[in-house]
GROMACS .gro file of C-alpha atoms in nm:
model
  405
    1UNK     CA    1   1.588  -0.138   0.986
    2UNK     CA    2   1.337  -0.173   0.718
    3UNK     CA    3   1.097  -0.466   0.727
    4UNK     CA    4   1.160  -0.774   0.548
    5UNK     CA    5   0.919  -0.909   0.392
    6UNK     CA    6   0.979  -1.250   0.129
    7UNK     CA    7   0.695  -1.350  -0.115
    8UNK     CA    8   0.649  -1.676  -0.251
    9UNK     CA    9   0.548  -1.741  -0.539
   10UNK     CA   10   0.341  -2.090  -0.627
   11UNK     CA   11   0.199  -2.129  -0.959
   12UNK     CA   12  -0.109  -2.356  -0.879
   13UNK     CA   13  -0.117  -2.562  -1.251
   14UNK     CA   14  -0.412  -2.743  -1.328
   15UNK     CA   15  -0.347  -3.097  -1.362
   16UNK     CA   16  -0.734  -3.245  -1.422
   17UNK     CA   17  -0.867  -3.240  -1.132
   18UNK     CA   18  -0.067  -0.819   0.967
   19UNK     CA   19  -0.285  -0.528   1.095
   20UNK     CA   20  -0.202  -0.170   0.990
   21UNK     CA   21  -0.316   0.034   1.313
   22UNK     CA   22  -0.589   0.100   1.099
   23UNK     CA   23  -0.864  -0.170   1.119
   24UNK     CA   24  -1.078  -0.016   0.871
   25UNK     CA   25  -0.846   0.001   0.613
   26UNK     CA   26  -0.705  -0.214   0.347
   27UNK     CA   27  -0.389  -0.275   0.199
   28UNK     CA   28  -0.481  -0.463  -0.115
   29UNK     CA   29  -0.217  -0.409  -0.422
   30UNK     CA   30  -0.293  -0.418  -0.764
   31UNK     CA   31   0.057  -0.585  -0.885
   32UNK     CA   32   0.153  -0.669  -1.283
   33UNK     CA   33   0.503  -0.797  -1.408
   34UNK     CA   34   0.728  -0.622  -1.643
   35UNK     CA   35   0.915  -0.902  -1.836
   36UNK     CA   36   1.025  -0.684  -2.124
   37UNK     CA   37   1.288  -0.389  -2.103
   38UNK     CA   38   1.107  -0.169  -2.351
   39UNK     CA   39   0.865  -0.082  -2.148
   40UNK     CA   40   1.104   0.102  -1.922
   41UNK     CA   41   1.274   0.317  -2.186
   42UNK     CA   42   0.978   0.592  -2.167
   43UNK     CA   43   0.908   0.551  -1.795
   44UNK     CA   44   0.629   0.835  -1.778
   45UNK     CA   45   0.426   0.753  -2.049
   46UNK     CA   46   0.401   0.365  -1.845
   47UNK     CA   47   0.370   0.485  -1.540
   48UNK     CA   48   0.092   0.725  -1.642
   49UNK     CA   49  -0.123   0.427  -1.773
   50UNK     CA   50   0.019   0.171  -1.492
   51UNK     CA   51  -0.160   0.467  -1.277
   52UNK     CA   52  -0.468   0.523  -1.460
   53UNK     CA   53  -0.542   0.178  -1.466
   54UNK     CA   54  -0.541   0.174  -1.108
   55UNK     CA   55  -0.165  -0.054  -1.026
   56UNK     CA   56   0.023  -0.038  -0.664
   57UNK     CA   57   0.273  -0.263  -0.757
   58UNK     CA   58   0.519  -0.366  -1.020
   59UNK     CA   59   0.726  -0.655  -1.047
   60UNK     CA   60   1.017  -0.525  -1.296
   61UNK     CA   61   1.272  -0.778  -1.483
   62UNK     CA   62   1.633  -0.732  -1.410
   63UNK     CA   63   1.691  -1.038  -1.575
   64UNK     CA   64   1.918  -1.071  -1.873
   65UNK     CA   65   1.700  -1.160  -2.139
   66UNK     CA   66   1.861  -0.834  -2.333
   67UNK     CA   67   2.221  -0.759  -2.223
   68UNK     CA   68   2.151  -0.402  -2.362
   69UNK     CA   69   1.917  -0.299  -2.081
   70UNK     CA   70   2.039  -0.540  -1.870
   71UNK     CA   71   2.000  -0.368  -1.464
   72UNK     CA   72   2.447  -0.357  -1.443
   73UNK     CA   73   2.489  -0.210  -1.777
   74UNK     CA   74   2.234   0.063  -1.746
   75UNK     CA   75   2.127   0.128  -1.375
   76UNK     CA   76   1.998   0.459  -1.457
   77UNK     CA   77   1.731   0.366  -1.667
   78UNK     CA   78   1.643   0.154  -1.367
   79UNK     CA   79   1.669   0.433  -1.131
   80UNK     CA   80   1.431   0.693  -1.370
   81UNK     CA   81   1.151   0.444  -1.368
   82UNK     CA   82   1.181   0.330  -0.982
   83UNK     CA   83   1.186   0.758  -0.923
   84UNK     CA   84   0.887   0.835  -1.122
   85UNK     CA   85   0.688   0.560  -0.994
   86UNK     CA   86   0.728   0.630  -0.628
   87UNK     CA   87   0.582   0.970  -0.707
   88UNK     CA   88   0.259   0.806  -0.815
   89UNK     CA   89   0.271   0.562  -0.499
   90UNK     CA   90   0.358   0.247  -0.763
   91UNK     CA   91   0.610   0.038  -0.540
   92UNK     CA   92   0.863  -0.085  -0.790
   93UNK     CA   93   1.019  -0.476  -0.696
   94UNK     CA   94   1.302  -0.586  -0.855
   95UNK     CA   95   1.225  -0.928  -1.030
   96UNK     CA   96   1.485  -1.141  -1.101
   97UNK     CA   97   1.368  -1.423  -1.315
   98UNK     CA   98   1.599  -1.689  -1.371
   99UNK     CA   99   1.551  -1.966  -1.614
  100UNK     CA  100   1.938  -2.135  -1.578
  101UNK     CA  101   2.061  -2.358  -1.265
  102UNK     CA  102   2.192  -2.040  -0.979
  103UNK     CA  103   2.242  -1.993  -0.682
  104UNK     CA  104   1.963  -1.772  -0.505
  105UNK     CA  105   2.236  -1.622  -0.263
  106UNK     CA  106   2.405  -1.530  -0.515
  107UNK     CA  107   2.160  -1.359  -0.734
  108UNK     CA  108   2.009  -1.199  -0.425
  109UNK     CA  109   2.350  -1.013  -0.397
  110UNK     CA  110   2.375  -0.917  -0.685
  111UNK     CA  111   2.089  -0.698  -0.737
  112UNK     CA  112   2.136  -0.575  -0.375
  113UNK     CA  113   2.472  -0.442  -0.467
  114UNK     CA  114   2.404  -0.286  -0.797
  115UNK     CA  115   2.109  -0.128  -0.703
  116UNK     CA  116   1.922  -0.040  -0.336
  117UNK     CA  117   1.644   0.212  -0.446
  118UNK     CA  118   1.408  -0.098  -0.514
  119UNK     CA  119   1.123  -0.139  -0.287
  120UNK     CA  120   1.207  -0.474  -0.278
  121UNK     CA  121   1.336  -0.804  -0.457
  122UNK     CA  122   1.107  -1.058  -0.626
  123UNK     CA  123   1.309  -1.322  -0.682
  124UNK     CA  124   1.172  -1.634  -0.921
  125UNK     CA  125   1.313  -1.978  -1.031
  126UNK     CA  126   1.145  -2.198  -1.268
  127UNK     CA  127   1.042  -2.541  -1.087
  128UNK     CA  128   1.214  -2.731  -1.360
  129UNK     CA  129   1.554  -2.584  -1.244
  130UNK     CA  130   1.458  -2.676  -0.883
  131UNK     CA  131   1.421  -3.051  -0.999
  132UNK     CA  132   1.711  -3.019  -1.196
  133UNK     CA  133   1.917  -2.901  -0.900
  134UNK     CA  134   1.790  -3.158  -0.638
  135UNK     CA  135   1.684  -3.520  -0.681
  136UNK     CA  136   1.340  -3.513  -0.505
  137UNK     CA  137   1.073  -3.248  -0.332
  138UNK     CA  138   1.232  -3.342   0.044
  139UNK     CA  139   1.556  -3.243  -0.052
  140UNK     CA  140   1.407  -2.963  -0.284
  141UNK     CA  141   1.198  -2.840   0.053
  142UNK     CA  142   1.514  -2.877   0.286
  143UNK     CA  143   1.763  -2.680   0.026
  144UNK     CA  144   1.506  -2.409   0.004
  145UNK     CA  145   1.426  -2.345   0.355
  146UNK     CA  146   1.821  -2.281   0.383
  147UNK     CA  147   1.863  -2.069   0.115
  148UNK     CA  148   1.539  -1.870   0.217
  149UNK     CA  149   1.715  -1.815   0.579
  150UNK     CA  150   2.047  -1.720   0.421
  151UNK     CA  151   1.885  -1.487   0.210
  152UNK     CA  152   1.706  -1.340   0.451
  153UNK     CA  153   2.026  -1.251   0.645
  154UNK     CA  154   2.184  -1.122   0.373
  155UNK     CA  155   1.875  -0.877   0.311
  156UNK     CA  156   1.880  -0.762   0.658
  157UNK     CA  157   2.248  -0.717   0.626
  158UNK     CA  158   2.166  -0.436   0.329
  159UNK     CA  159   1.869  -0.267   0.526
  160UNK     CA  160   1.659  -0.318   0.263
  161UNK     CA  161   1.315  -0.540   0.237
  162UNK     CA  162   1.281  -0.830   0.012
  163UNK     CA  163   0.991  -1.022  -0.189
  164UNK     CA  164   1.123  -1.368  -0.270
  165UNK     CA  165   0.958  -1.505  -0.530
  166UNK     CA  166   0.989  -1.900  -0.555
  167UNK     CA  167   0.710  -2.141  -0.791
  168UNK     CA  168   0.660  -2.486  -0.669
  169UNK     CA  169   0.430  -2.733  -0.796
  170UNK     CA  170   0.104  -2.821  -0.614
  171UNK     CA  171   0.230  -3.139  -0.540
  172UNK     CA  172   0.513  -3.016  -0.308
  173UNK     CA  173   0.241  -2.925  -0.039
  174UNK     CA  174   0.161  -3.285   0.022
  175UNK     CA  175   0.507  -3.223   0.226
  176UNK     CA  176   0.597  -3.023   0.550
  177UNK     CA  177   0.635  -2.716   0.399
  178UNK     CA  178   0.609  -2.507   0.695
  179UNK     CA  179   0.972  -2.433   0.716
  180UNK     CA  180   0.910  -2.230   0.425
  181UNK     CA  181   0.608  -2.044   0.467
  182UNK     CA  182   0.712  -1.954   0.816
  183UNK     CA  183   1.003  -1.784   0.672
  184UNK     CA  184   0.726  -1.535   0.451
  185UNK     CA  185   0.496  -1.285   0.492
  186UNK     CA  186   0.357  -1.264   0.133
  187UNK     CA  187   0.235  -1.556  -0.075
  188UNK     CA  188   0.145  -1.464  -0.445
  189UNK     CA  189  -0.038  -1.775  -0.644
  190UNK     CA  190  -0.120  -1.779  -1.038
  191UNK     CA  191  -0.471  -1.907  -1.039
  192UNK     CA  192  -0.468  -2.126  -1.333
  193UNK     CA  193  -0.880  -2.226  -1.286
  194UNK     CA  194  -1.064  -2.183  -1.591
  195UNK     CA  195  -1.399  -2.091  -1.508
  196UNK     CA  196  -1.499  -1.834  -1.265
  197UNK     CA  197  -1.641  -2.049  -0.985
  198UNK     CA  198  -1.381  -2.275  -1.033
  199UNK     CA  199  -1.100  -1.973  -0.982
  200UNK     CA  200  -1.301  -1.842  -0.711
  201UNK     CA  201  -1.280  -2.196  -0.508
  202UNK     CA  202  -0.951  -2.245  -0.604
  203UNK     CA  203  -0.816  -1.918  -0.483
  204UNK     CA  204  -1.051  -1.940  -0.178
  205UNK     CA  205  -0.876  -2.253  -0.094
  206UNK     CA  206  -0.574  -2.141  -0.089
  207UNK     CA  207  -0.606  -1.879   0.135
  208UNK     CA  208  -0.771  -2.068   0.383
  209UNK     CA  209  -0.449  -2.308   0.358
  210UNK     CA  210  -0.247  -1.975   0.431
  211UNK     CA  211  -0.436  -1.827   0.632
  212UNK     CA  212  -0.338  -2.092   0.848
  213UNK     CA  213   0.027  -1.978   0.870
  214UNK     CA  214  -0.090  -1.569   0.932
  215UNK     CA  215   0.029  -1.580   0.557
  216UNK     CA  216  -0.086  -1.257   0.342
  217UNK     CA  217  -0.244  -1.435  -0.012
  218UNK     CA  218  -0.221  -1.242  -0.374
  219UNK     CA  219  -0.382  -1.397  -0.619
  220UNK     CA  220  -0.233  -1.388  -0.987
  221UNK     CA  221  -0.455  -1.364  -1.292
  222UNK     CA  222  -0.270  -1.495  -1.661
  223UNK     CA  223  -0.300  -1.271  -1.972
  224UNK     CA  224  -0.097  -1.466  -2.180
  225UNK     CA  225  -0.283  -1.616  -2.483
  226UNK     CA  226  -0.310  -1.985  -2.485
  227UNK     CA  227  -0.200  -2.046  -2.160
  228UNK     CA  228  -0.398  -2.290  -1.898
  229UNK     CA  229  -0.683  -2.057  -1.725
  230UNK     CA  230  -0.575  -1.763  -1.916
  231UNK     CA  231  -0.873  -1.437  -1.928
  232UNK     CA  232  -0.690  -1.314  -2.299
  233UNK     CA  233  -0.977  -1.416  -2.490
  234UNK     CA  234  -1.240  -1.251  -2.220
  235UNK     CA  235  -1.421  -0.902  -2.344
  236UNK     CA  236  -1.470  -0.629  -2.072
  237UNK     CA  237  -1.774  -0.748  -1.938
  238UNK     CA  238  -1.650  -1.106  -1.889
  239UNK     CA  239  -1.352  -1.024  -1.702
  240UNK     CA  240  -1.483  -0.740  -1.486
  241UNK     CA  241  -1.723  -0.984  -1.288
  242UNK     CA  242  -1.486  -1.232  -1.267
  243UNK     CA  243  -1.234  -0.999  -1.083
  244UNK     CA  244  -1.513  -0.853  -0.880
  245UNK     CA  245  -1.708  -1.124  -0.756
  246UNK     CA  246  -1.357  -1.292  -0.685
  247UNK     CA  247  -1.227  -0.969  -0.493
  248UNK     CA  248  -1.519  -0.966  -0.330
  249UNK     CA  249  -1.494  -1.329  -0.214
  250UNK     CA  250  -1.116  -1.337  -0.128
  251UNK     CA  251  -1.222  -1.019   0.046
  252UNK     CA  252  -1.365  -1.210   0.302
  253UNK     CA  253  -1.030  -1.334   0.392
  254UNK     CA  254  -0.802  -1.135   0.639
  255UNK     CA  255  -0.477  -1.241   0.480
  256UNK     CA  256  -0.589  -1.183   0.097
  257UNK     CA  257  -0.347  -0.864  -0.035
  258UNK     CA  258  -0.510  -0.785  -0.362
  259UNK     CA  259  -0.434  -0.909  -0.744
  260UNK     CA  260  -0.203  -1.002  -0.979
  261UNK     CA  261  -0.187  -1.002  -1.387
  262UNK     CA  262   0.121  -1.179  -1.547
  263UNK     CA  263   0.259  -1.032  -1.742
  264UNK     CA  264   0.209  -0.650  -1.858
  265UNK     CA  265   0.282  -0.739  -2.277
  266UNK     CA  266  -0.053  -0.934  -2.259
  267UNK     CA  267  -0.214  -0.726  -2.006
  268UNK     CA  268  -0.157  -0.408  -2.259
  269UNK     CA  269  -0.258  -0.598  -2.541
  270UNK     CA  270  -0.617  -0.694  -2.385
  271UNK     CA  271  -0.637  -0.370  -2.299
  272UNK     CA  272  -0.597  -0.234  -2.639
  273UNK     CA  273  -0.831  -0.502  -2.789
  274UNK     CA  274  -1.055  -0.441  -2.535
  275UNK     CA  275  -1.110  -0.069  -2.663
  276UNK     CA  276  -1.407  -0.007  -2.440
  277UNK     CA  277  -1.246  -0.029  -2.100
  278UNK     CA  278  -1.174   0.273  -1.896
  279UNK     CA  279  -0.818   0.379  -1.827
  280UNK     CA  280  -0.897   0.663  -1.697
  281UNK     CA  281  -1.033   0.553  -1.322
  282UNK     CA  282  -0.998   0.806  -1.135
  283UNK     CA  283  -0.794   0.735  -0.819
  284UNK     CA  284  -0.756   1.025  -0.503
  285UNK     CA  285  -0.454   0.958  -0.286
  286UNK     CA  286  -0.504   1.134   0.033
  287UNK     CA  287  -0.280   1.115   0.387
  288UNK     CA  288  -0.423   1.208   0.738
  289UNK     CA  289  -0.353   1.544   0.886
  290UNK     CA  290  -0.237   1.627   0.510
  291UNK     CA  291  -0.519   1.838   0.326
  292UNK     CA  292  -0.311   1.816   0.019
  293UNK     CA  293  -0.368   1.518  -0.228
  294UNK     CA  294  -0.297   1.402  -0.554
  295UNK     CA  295  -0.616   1.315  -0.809
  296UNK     CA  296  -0.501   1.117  -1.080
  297UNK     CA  297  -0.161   1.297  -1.202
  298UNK     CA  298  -0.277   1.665  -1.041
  299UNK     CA  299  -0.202   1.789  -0.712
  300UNK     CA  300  -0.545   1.952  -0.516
  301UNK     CA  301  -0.583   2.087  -0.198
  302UNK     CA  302  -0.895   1.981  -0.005
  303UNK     CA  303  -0.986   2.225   0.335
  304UNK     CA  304  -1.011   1.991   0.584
  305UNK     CA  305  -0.737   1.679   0.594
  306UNK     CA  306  -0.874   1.330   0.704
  307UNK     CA  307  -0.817   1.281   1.049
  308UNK     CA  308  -0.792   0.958   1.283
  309UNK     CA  309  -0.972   0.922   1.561
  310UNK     CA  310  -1.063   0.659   1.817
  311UNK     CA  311  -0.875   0.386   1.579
  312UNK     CA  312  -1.131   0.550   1.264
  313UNK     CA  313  -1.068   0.743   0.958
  314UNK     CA  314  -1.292   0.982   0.887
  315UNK     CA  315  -1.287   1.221   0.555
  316UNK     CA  316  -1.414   1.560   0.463
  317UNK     CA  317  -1.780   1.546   0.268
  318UNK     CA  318  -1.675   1.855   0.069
  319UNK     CA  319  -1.388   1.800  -0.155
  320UNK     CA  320  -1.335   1.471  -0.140
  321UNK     CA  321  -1.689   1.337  -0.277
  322UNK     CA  322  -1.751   1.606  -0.502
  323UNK     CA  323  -1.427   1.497  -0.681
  324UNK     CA  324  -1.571   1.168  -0.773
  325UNK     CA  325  -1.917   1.354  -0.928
  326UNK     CA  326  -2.102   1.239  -0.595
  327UNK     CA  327  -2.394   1.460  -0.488
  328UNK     CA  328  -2.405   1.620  -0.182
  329UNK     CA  329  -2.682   1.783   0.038
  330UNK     CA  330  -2.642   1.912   0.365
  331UNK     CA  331  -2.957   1.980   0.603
  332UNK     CA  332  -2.823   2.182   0.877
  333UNK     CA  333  -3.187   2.182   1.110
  334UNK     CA  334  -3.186   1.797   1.131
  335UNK     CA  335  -2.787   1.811   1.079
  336UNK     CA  336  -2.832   1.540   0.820
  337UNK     CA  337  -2.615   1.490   0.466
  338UNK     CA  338  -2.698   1.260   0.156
  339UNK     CA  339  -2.470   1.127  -0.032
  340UNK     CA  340  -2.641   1.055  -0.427
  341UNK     CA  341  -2.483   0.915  -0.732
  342UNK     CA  342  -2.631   0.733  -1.038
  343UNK     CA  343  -2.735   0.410  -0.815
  344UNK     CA  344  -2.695   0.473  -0.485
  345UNK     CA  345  -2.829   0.745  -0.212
  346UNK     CA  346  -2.664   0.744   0.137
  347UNK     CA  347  -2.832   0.927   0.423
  348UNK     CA  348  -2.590   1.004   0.745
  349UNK     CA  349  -2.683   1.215   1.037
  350UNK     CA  350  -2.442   1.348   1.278
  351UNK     CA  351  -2.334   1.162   1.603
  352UNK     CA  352  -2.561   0.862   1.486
  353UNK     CA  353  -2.468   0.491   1.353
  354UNK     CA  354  -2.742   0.456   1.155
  355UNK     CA  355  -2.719   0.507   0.837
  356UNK     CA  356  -2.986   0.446   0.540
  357UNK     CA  357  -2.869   0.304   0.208
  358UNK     CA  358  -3.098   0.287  -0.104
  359UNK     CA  359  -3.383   0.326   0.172
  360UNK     CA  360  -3.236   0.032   0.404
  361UNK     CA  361  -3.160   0.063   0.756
  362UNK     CA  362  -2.754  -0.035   0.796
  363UNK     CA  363  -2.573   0.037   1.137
  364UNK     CA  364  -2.210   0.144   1.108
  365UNK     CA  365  -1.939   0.119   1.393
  366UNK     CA  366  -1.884   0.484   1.439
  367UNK     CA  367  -2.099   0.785   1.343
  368UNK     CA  368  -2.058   1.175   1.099
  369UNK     CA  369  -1.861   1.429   1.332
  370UNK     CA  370  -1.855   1.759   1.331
  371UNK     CA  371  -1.479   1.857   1.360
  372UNK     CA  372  -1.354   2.249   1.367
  373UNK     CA  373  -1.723   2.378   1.175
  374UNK     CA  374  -1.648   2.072   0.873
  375UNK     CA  375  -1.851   1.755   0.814
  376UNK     CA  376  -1.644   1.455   0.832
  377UNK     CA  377  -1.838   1.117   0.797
  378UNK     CA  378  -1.648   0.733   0.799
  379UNK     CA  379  -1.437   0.690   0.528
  380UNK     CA  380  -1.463   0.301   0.462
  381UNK     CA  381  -1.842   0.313   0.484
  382UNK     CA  382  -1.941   0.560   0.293
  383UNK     CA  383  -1.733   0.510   0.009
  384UNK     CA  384  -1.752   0.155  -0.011
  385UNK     CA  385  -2.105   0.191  -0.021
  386UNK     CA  386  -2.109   0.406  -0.320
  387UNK     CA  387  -1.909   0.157  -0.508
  388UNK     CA  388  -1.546   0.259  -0.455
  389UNK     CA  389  -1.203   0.077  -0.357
  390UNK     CA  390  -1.070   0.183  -0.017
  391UNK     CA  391  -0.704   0.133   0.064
  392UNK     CA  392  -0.493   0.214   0.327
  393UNK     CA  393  -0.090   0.169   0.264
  394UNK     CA  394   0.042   0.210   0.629
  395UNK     CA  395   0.401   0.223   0.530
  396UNK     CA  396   0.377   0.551   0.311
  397UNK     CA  397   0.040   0.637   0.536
  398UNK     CA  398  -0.164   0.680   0.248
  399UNK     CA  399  -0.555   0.613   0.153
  400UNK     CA  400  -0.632   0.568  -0.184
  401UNK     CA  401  -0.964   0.597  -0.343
  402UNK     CA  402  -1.045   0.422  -0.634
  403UNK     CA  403  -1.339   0.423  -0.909
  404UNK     CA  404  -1.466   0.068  -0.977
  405UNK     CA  405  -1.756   0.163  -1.127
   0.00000   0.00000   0.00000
């Protein structure tokens, strides 16, 4: 039985005022919805760029906002995209975005039977149609929590996982909404905060509410132009330390899983207008005991896999650092490597948890081995302290490693 797993979706509008097995490890996604079908009809050319610009996740519309491409009239072109994306490790959801009075039962069945080779199903209803439907947030709350359970029976009935994607208004948490948030594992919110500090609080906020409930937290980020806290009009600089100072806030955070940028039209266009941002991160997916990986859209093949031990992930120095342009030394009398870029040198010394960064002392939790004649040195630490992302997807068993820089 696969896991089930329902994500809620709350849009937070401004009105004026699970462990892995591998502690070390994230599993932060990089998620973007796909509202309009063309973007589907040439499913490697997207998925090369989703990849380059560093995305786990995408949220595609099955919707019928054009009957032509609609998902029972043309599964196939479905199928094609959901294929090539699981080769790049992109986890494809189906969204169903509904904008008319249904009946969430029903729409959950209906994607489940056309179609099971989603990763899961992100089902969204406007609030509006909520209010419509019932005559205050009680009765809102109480219909939800039973269609939530029903629809999580009917996903377990078709083996599959599901992401349940639901917006409320802020105001319906003045209620007892833990019937509903007991009932999910993943909470995505569109952080609708203008300034930076002000998202930054917000979204911390949030996450402590959640984290409350053991509730996993991704925060959503709005590209649309002339929407309430939207980042279209940002430049590159603006909107990379926004996203980094926040990550690194919500970071702190056990249940935070990563970002969110609604919707992939507007994200494309910033990008284009934006011409001096780098598509072309590069991003090395490795698995332990493996020693092949993929680098970008090419497959290498490094000598020595990463290996697990003691609850720890270490990773070859040679081919794995060396990909990324990082230099490295090796002094074989004091057994000692450095680790140099452009900003930051990292000295490591076999069997010892001190470590010196840019000439300051730092103490790790585990120390460089020497493993069958090869170097291997602590994944997280090392990398994170040359300035890249470190993720660990436990379901596939895959580590990424990302450029931020």
């Amino acid at each position: 039985m696969r896991k089930v797993v329902i994500l809620l979706l709350i849009v937070f509008i401004v009105l004026g005022g699970e462990s892995s097995g591998h502690e070390e490890l994230d599993t932060k996604k990089e998620s973007v919805w796909i509202e309009e079908k063309k973007y589907i009809k040439e499913p490697g050319e997207i998925i090369d760029k989703l990849h380059r610009l560093g995305i786990d996740r995408v949220y595609l519309n099955v919707a019928d906002l054009h009957d032509k491409y609609l998902l029972k009239n043309n599964p196939e072109l479905y199928n094609k995209f959901i294929k090539l994306a699981n080769k790049t490790n992109i986890e494809v959801e189906a969204w169903v975005l509904k904008r008319k009075e249904n009946n969430l039962i029903h729409e959950t069945k209906k994607v489940l039977d056309l179609n099971n080779q989603f990763d899961g199903i992100h089902l969204e209803v406007e609030p509006h149609i909520l209010e419509k439907v019932y005559d205050n947030e009680k009765e809102l709350l109480k219909q939800l929590s039973f269609n939530l359970k029903e629809v999580s029976k009917t996903i377990e009935e078709h083996d599959t996982k599901l992401s349940l994607n639901v917006k409320l208004l802020p105001c319906y948490l003045e209620y007892n909404v833990e019937d509903i948030i007991n009932l999910v594992d993943e909470v995505s919110l569109m952080n609708k905060k203008e300034s930076s500090k002000e998202f930054i609080n917000k979204g911390k906020e949030y996450l402590q509410f959640f984290d409350n409930y053991n509730t996993k937290v991704n925060i959503g980020t709005e590209f649309q132009p002339n929407k309430k806290g939207t980042v279209y009009d940002f430049d590159n600089s603006q909107l990379k330390k926004r996203l980094i100072r926040a990550d690194k806030k919500f970071s702190e955070f056990n249940n935070y899983s990563g970002m969110s940028y609604h919707t992939l039209e507007y994200f494309y266009d910033w990008v284009d207008k934006n011409s001096n941002i780098e598509t072309d991160k590069k991003k090395l997916i490795l698995s332990p005991n493996t020693s092949e990986g993929i680098l970008n859209n090419s497959t290498i093949e490094i000598d020595t896999p990463p290996v697990i031990k003691d609850g720890r992930t270490y990773i070859p120095v040679r081919g794995v650092f060396d990909q990324f342009g990082v230099n490295i030394t090796w002094n074989n009398d004091s057994k000692k490597v450095i680790l140099l870029d452009e900003n930051t040198k990292v000295e490591l010394k076999i069997g010892s948890e001190l470590s010196i960064v840019n000439d300051q002392k730092v103490t790790m939790d585990s120390s460089p081995q020497i493993l069958d004649g090869r170097t291997l040195i602590p994944l997280r630490f090392a990398l994170e302290n040359l300035g890249f992302q470190v993720d660990w997807h436990p379901q596939k068993e895959i580590i990424k490693i990302i450029e931020t820089n």
